[in-house]
Each structure stands twice: as structure tokens, then as C-alpha cells.
CSV table of C-alpha atoms and ligand atoms in Angstrom, one decimal:
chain,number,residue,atom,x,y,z
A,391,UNK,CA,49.5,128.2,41.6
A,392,UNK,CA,49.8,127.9,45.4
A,393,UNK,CA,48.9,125.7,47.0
A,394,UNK,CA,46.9,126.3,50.3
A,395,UNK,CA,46.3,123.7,53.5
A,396,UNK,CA,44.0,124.4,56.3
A,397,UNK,CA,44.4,123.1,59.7
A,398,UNK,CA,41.1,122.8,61.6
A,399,UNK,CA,39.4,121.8,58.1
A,400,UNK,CA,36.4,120.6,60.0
A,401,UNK,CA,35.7,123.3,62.0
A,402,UNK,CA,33.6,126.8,61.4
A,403,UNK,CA,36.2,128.8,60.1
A,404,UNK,CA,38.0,125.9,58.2
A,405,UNK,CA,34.8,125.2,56.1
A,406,UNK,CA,34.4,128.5,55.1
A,407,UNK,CA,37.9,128.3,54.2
A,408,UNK,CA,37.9,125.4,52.5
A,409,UNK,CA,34.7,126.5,50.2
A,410,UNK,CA,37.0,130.1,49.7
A,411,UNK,CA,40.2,128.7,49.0
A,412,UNK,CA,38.6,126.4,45.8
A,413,UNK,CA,37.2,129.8,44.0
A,414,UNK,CA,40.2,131.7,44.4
A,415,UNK,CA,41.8,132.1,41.4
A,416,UNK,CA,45.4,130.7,41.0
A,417,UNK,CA,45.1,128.8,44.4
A,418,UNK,CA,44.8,124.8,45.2
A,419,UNK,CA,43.3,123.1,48.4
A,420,UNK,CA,45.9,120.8,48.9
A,421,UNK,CA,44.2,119.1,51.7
A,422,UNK,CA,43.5,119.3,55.3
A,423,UNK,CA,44.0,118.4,58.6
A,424,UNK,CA,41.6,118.6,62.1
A,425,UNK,CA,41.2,116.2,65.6
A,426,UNK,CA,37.2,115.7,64.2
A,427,UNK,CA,36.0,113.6,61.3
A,428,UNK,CA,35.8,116.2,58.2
A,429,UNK,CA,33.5,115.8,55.0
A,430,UNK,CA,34.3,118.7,53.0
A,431,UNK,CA,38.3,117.9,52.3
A,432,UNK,CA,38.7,115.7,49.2
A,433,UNK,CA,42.0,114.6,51.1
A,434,UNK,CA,42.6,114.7,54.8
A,435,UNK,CA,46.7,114.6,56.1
A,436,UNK,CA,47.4,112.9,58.8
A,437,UNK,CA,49.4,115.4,60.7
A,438,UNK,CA,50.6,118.8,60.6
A,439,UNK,CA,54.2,117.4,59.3
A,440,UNK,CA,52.7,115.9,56.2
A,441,UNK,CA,50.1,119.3,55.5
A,442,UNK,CA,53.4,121.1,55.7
A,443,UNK,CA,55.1,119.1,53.1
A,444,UNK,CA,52.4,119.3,50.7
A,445,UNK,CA,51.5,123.0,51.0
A,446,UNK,CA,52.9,126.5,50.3
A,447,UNK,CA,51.0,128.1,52.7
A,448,UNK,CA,48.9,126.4,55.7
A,449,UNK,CA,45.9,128.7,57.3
A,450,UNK,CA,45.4,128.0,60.7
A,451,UNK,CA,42.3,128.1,62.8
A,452,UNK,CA,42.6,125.7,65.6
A,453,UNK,CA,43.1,125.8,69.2
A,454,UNK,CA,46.1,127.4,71.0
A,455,UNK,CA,47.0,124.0,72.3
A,456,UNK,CA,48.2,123.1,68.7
A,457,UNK,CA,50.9,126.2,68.2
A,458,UNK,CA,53.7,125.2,69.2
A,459,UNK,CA,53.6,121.5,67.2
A,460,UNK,CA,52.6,123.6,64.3
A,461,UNK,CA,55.2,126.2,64.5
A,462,UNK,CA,57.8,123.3,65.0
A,463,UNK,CA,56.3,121.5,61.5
A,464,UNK,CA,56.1,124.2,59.4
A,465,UNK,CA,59.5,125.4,60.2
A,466,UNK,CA,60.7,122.0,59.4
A,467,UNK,CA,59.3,122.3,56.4
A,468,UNK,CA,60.1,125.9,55.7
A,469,UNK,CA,56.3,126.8,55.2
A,470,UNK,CA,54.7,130.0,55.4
A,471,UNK,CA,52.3,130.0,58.1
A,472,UNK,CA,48.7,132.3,58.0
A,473,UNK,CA,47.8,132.1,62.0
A,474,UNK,CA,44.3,132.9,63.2
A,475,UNK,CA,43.7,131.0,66.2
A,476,UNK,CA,43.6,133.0,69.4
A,477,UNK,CA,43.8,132.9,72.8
A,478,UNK,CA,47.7,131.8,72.6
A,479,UNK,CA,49.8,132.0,76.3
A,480,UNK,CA,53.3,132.8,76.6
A,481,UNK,CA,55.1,129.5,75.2
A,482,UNK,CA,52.7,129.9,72.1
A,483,UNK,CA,53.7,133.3,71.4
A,484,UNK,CA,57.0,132.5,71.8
A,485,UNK,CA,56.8,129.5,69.8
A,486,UNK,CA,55.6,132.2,67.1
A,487,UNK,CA,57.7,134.6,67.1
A,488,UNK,CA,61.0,131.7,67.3
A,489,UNK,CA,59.0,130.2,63.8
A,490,UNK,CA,59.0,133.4,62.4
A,491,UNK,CA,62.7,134.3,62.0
A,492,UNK,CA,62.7,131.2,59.7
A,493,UNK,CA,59.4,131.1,57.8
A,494,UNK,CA,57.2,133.9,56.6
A,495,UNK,CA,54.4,133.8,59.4
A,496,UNK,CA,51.4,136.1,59.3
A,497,UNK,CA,49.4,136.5,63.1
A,498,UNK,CA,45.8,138.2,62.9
A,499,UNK,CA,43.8,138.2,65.9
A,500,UNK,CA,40.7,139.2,63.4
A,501,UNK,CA,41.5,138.8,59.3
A,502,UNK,CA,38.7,141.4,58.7
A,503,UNK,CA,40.1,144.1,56.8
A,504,UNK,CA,37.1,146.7,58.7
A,505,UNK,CA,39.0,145.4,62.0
A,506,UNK,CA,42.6,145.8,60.6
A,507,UNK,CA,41.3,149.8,60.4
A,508,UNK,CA,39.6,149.7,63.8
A,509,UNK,CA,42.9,148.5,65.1
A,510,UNK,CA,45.2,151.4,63.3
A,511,UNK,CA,42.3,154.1,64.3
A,512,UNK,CA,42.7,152.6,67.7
A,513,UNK,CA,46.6,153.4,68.2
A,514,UNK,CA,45.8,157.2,66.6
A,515,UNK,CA,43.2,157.9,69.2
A,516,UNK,CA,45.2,156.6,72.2
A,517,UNK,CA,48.2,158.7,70.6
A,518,UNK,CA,46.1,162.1,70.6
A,519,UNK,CA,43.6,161.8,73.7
A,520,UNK,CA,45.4,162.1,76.8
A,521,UNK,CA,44.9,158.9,79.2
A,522,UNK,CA,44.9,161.6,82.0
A,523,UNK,CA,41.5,163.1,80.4
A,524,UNK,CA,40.0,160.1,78.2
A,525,UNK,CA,39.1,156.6,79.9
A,526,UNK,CA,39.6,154.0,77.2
A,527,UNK,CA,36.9,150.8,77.3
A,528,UNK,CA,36.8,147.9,74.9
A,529,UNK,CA,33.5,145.8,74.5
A,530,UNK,CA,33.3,142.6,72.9
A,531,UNK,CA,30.3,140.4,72.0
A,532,UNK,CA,30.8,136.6,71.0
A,533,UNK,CA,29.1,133.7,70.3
A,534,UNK,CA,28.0,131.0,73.1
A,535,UNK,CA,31.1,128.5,72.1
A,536,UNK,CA,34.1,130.9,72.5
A,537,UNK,CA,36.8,129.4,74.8
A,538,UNK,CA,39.1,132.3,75.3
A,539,UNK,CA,38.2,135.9,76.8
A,540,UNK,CA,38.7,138.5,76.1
A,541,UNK,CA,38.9,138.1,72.4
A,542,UNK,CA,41.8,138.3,70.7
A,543,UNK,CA,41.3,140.7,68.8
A,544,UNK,CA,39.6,143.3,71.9
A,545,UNK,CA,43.4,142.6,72.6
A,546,UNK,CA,44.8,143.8,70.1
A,547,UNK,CA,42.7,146.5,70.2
A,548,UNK,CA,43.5,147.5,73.6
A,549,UNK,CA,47.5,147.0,72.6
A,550,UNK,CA,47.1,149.7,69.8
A,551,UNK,CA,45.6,152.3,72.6
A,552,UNK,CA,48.4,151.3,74.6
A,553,UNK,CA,50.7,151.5,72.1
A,554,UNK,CA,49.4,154.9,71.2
A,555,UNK,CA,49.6,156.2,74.7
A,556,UNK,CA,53.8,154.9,74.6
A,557,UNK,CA,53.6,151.5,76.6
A,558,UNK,CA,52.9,148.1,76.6
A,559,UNK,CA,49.0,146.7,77.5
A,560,UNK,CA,50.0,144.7,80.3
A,561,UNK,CA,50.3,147.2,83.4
A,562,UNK,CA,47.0,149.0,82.4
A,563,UNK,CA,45.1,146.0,81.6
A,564,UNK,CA,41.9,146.2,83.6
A,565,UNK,CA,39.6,142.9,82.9
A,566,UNK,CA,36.1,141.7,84.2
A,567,UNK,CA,35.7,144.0,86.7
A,568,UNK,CA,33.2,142.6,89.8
A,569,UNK,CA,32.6,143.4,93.4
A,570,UNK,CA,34.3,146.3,95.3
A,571,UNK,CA,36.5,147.7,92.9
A,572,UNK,CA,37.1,150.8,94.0
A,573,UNK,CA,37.2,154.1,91.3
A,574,UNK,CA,38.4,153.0,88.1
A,575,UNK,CA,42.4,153.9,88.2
A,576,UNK,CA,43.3,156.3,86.0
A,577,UNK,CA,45.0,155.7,82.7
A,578,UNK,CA,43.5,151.9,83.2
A,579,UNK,CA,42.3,150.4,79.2
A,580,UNK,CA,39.0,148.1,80.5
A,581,UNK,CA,38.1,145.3,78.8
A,582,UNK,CA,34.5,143.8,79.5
A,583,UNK,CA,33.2,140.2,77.5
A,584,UNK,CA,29.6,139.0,76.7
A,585,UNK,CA,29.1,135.5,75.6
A,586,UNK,CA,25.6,135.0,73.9
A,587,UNK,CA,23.9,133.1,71.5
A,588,UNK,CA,25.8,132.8,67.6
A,589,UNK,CA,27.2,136.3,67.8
A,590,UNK,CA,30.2,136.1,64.9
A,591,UNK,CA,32.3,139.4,66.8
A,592,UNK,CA,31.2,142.6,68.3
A,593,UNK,CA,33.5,144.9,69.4
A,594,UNK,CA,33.2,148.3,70.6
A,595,UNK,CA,36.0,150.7,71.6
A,596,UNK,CA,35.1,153.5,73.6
A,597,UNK,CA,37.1,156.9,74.7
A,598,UNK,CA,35.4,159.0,77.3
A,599,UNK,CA,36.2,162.4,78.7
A,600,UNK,CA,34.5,164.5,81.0
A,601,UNK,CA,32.9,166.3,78.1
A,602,UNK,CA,33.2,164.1,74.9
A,603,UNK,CA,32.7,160.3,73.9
A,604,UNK,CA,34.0,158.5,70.9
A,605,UNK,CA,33.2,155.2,69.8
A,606,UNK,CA,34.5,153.2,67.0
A,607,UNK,CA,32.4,149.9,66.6
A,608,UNK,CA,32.5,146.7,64.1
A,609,UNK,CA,30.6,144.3,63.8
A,610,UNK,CA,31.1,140.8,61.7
A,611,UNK,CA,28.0,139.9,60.3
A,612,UNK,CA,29.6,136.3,59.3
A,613,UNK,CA,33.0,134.7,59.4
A,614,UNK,CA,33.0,135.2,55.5
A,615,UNK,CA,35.0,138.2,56.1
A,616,UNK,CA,37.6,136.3,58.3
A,617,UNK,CA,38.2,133.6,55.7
A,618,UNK,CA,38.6,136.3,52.6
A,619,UNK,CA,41.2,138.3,54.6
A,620,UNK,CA,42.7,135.2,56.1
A,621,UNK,CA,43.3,134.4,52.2
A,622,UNK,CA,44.2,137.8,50.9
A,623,UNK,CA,46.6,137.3,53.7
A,624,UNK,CA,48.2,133.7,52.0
A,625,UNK,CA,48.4,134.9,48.9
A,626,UNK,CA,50.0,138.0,50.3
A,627,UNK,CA,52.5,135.7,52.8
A,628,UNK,CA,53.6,133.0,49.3
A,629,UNK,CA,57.0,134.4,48.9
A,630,UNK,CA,58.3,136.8,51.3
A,631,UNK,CA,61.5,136.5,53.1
A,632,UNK,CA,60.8,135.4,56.9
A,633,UNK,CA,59.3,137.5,59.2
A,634,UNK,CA,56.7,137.9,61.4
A,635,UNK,CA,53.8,139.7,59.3
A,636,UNK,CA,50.1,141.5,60.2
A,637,UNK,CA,47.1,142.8,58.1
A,638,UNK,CA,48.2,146.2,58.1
A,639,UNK,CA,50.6,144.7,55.7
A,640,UNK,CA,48.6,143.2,53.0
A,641,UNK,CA,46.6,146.4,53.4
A,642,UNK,CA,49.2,149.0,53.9
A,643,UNK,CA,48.4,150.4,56.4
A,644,UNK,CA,52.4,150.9,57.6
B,2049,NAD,P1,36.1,125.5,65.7
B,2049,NAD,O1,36.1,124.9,67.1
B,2049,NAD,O2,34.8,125.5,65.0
B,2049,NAD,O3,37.2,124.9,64.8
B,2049,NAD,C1,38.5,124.5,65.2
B,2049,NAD,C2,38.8,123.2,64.6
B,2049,NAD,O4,40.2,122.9,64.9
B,2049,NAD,C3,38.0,122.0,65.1
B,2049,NAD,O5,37.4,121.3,64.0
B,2049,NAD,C4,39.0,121.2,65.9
B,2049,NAD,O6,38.7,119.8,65.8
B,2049,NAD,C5,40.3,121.5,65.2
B,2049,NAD,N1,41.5,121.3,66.0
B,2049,NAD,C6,41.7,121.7,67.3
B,2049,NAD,N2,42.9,121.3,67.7
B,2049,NAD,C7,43.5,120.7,66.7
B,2049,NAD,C8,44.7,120.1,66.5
B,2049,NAD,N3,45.7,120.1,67.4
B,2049,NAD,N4,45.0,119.6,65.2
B,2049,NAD,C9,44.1,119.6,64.2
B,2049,NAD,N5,42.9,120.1,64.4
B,2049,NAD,C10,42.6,120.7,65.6
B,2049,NAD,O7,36.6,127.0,66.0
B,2049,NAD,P2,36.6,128.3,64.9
B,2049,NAD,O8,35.4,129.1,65.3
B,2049,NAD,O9,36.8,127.8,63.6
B,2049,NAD,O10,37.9,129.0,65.5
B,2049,NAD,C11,39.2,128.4,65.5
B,2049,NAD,C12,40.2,129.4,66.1
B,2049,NAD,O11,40.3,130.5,65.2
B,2049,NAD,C13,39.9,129.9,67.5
B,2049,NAD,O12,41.1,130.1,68.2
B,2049,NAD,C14,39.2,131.2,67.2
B,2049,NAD,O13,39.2,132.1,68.2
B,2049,NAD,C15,40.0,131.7,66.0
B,2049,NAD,N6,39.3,132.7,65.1
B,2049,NAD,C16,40.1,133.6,64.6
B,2049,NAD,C17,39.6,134.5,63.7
B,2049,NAD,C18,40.6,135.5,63.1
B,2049,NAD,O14,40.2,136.3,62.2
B,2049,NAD,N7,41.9,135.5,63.5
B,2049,NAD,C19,38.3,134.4,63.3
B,2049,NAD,C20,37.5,133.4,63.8
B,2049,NAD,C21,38.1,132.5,64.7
């Protein structure tokens, strides 16, 4: 049996995990933890430290502010960690990748398996179409609450192109685009965010040529999806050596 913790128990994607995690055979809620009041955990922790000690595996959906105190606990308490908040800077990354060379630590921008394929698709087309002939644009669509642009996982998206194309995201990177802002520079990945409404995730990738278009689109229609991967992805995690792990390992994919 493992036994499964959730941090952010109170909020959207922690309920859904909560409800998941109790009909999945062979796994236990062994409790939760979240900065709000929560009514659907039979027992709340009350920090990360003591989730840690009680579980095999926490899932994680918070806010980036709480990485680095959560890679610090779980380490401590030689955890394996299932990360799905976004929106991390730097230090947080950092604080990830440090955690993971002593705990098993999984890291999905988006724990939709459809994604997971989008994102390997992704790195093949920015491997074959030349960034001298095809302009590569990523679109994503979120609900009204999202703190963080672009999303995560439009991120990751736009790393696999770069990846693809044999260098990192960061020098091409062209983002919310405005004004005067000349041609668009050539080899450039765009990113462009909408925030409406209870949109769960749209994201569109788009390659463009002077003759040809290609566009590889998902779309969650609810966060159910998220929460099954991000579970598929702890039952995966229970076990391994440390490492830092991604869905297109539970899927193999590489
Ligand atoms: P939410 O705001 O509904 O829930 C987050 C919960 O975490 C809240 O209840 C909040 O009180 C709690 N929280 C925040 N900081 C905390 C802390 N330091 N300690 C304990 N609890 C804390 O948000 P959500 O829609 O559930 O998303 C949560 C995160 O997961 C976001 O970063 C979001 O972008 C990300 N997300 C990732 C995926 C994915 O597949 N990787 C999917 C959906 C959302």
C-alpha cells in the first residue's frame, strides 16, 4: 500500500486529488496539508515536515512560494516528491533539482498524458523544420484565477522546440508582444497568453512557413486528467532510486 499526501488539499487540484487518490487501488490518503481551512481531508498535518513523515509519496499543487520549504522537508524525510505547481523562479528550480539528487522527485508542468505527447511531438517538429523557414508560436488559454504566465506547461512546450532546434528556450524566448515591435526576429519561439473565464488549459502550438502550417492543439476539458496522471505518476515515483523524473517516463516516451 502507499501511502499518498497532498499539499494544497484544499484547493482545485488537491480536491480532485483527494477524491482520486481514495479509489485507487493499493493507495492510502494519508492526510493533507494547505494555508486555507479544508473539509474533504479526514486528517489535516500541520506542516509539510509532518506530511513528509507520514507519507511515501506527497503530490504537490501549491504555490511556487512553498518549493523550496517543501524540497527542504521531504528531503529530510527522504520522500518522493510528485511536483505540479508551476510558475517556479530560479531558487525554486534550483531548490528542485538540489532535492532531487536525494529523493525520487517527479516535475510535470501539465500531468496530462495528451500533453506529455504534445510535448515529445513538440521537440520532433522543431528538430525537422528549419527555424530559418518555420516561425514557431505557442498559444495558451487559462482560466480567470491563474497567477503565473505563460503557463507552465506553454513552457515546456516551447523548451521541447528549442530543444529540438539544439539550444536552450531562453535567448529565443519572445513573450507578450505589444507596441512597436518591429518584424518578428527570425528563429524567435512566441509565446502569447489569454486569461478568461474557467478555461482548465488550452494550448496551441503553431509552425508556419511561407507555404505550410502545422498545428498541434490540446485541450483539458477538466483537471480530472491532471490528477490521474499526477497519480499514475506516484505510483510510478514509490521506489525508484533518486532522480529527477518527467511523464515521458511513466509513459515511455524515452
Ligand atoms: P489553487 O489555488 O486552487 O490551490 C492551491 C492550494 O494550495 C490552495 O488551497 C492554497 O491555500 C494552498 N497553498 C498555497 N501555498 C501553500 C503552502 N505554502 N502550504 C500549504 N498550502 C498552500 O490552485 P490549483 O489550480 O489547484 O493549482 C495549484 C498549482 O498547481 C498551481 O501552481 C497551478 O499552476 C498548478 N497546476 C499544475 C498542473 C499540472 O498538471 N502540473 C495542473 C493544474 C494546476
Amino acid at each position: 500500500m502507499i501511502g499518498i499526501g497532498i499539499a494544497g488539499i484544499a484547493g482545485r487540484m488537491g480536491h480532485l486529488l483527494a477524491a482520486q487518490v481514495r479509489t485507487t487501488p493499493g493507495a492510502t490518503l494519508t492526510g493533507g496539508i494547505d494555508r486555507a481551512p479544508a473539509a474533504n481531508a479526514e486528517r489535516m498535518l500541520p506542516d509539510i515536515a509532518a506530511l513528509a513523515a507520514a507519507s511515501d509519496v506527497v503530490i504537490d499543487f501549491t504555490h511556487a512560494g512553498a518549493v523550496r520549504a517543501h524540497a527542504e522537508a521531504l528531503t529530510a524525510a527522504n520522500t518522493a516528491w510528485v511536483l505540479g505547481t508551476t510558475g517556479l523562479d530560479s531558487e525554486g528550480q534550483e531548490a528542485v533539482r538540489v532535492a532531487a539528487r536525494a529523493i525520487p522527485v517527479m516535475q510535470a508542468a501539465n500531468y496530462s498524458p495528451g500533453v506529455a505527447l504534445v510535448i515529445a511531438l513538440a521537440e520532433r517538429l522543431g528538430a525537422a523544420l528549419p527555424a530559418s523557414d518555420y516561425d514557431a508560436e505557442i498559444l495558451e488559454t487559462h482560466h480567470r484565477q491563474k497567477v503565473d504566465a505563460p503557463s507552465g506547461t506553454a513552457l515546456a512546450i516551447g523548451e521541447a522546440v528549442a530543444r529540438g532546434r539544439g539550444h536552450a528556450l531562453a535567448g529565443a524566448m519572445e513573450s507578450g508582444r505589444h507596441g512597436q515591435t518591429g518584424p518578428r526576429q527570425p528563429g524567435a519561439i512566441g509565446f502569447a497568453s489569454l486569461r478568461a473565464g474557467q478555461v482548465v488549459g488550452e494550448h496551441t502550438l503553431l509552425f508556419a512557413s511561407a507555404s505550410e502550417q502545422i498545428t498541434l492543439q490540446h485541450q483539458a476539458l477538466d483537471r480530472g486528467a491532471f490528477a490521474a496522471g499526477a497519480i499514475r505518476a506516484a505510483v510510478w515515483l514509490h521506489g525508484r532510486p533518486a532522480g529527477l523524473y518527467g511523464m515521458p517516463d511513466v509513459l515511455g516516451l524515452r
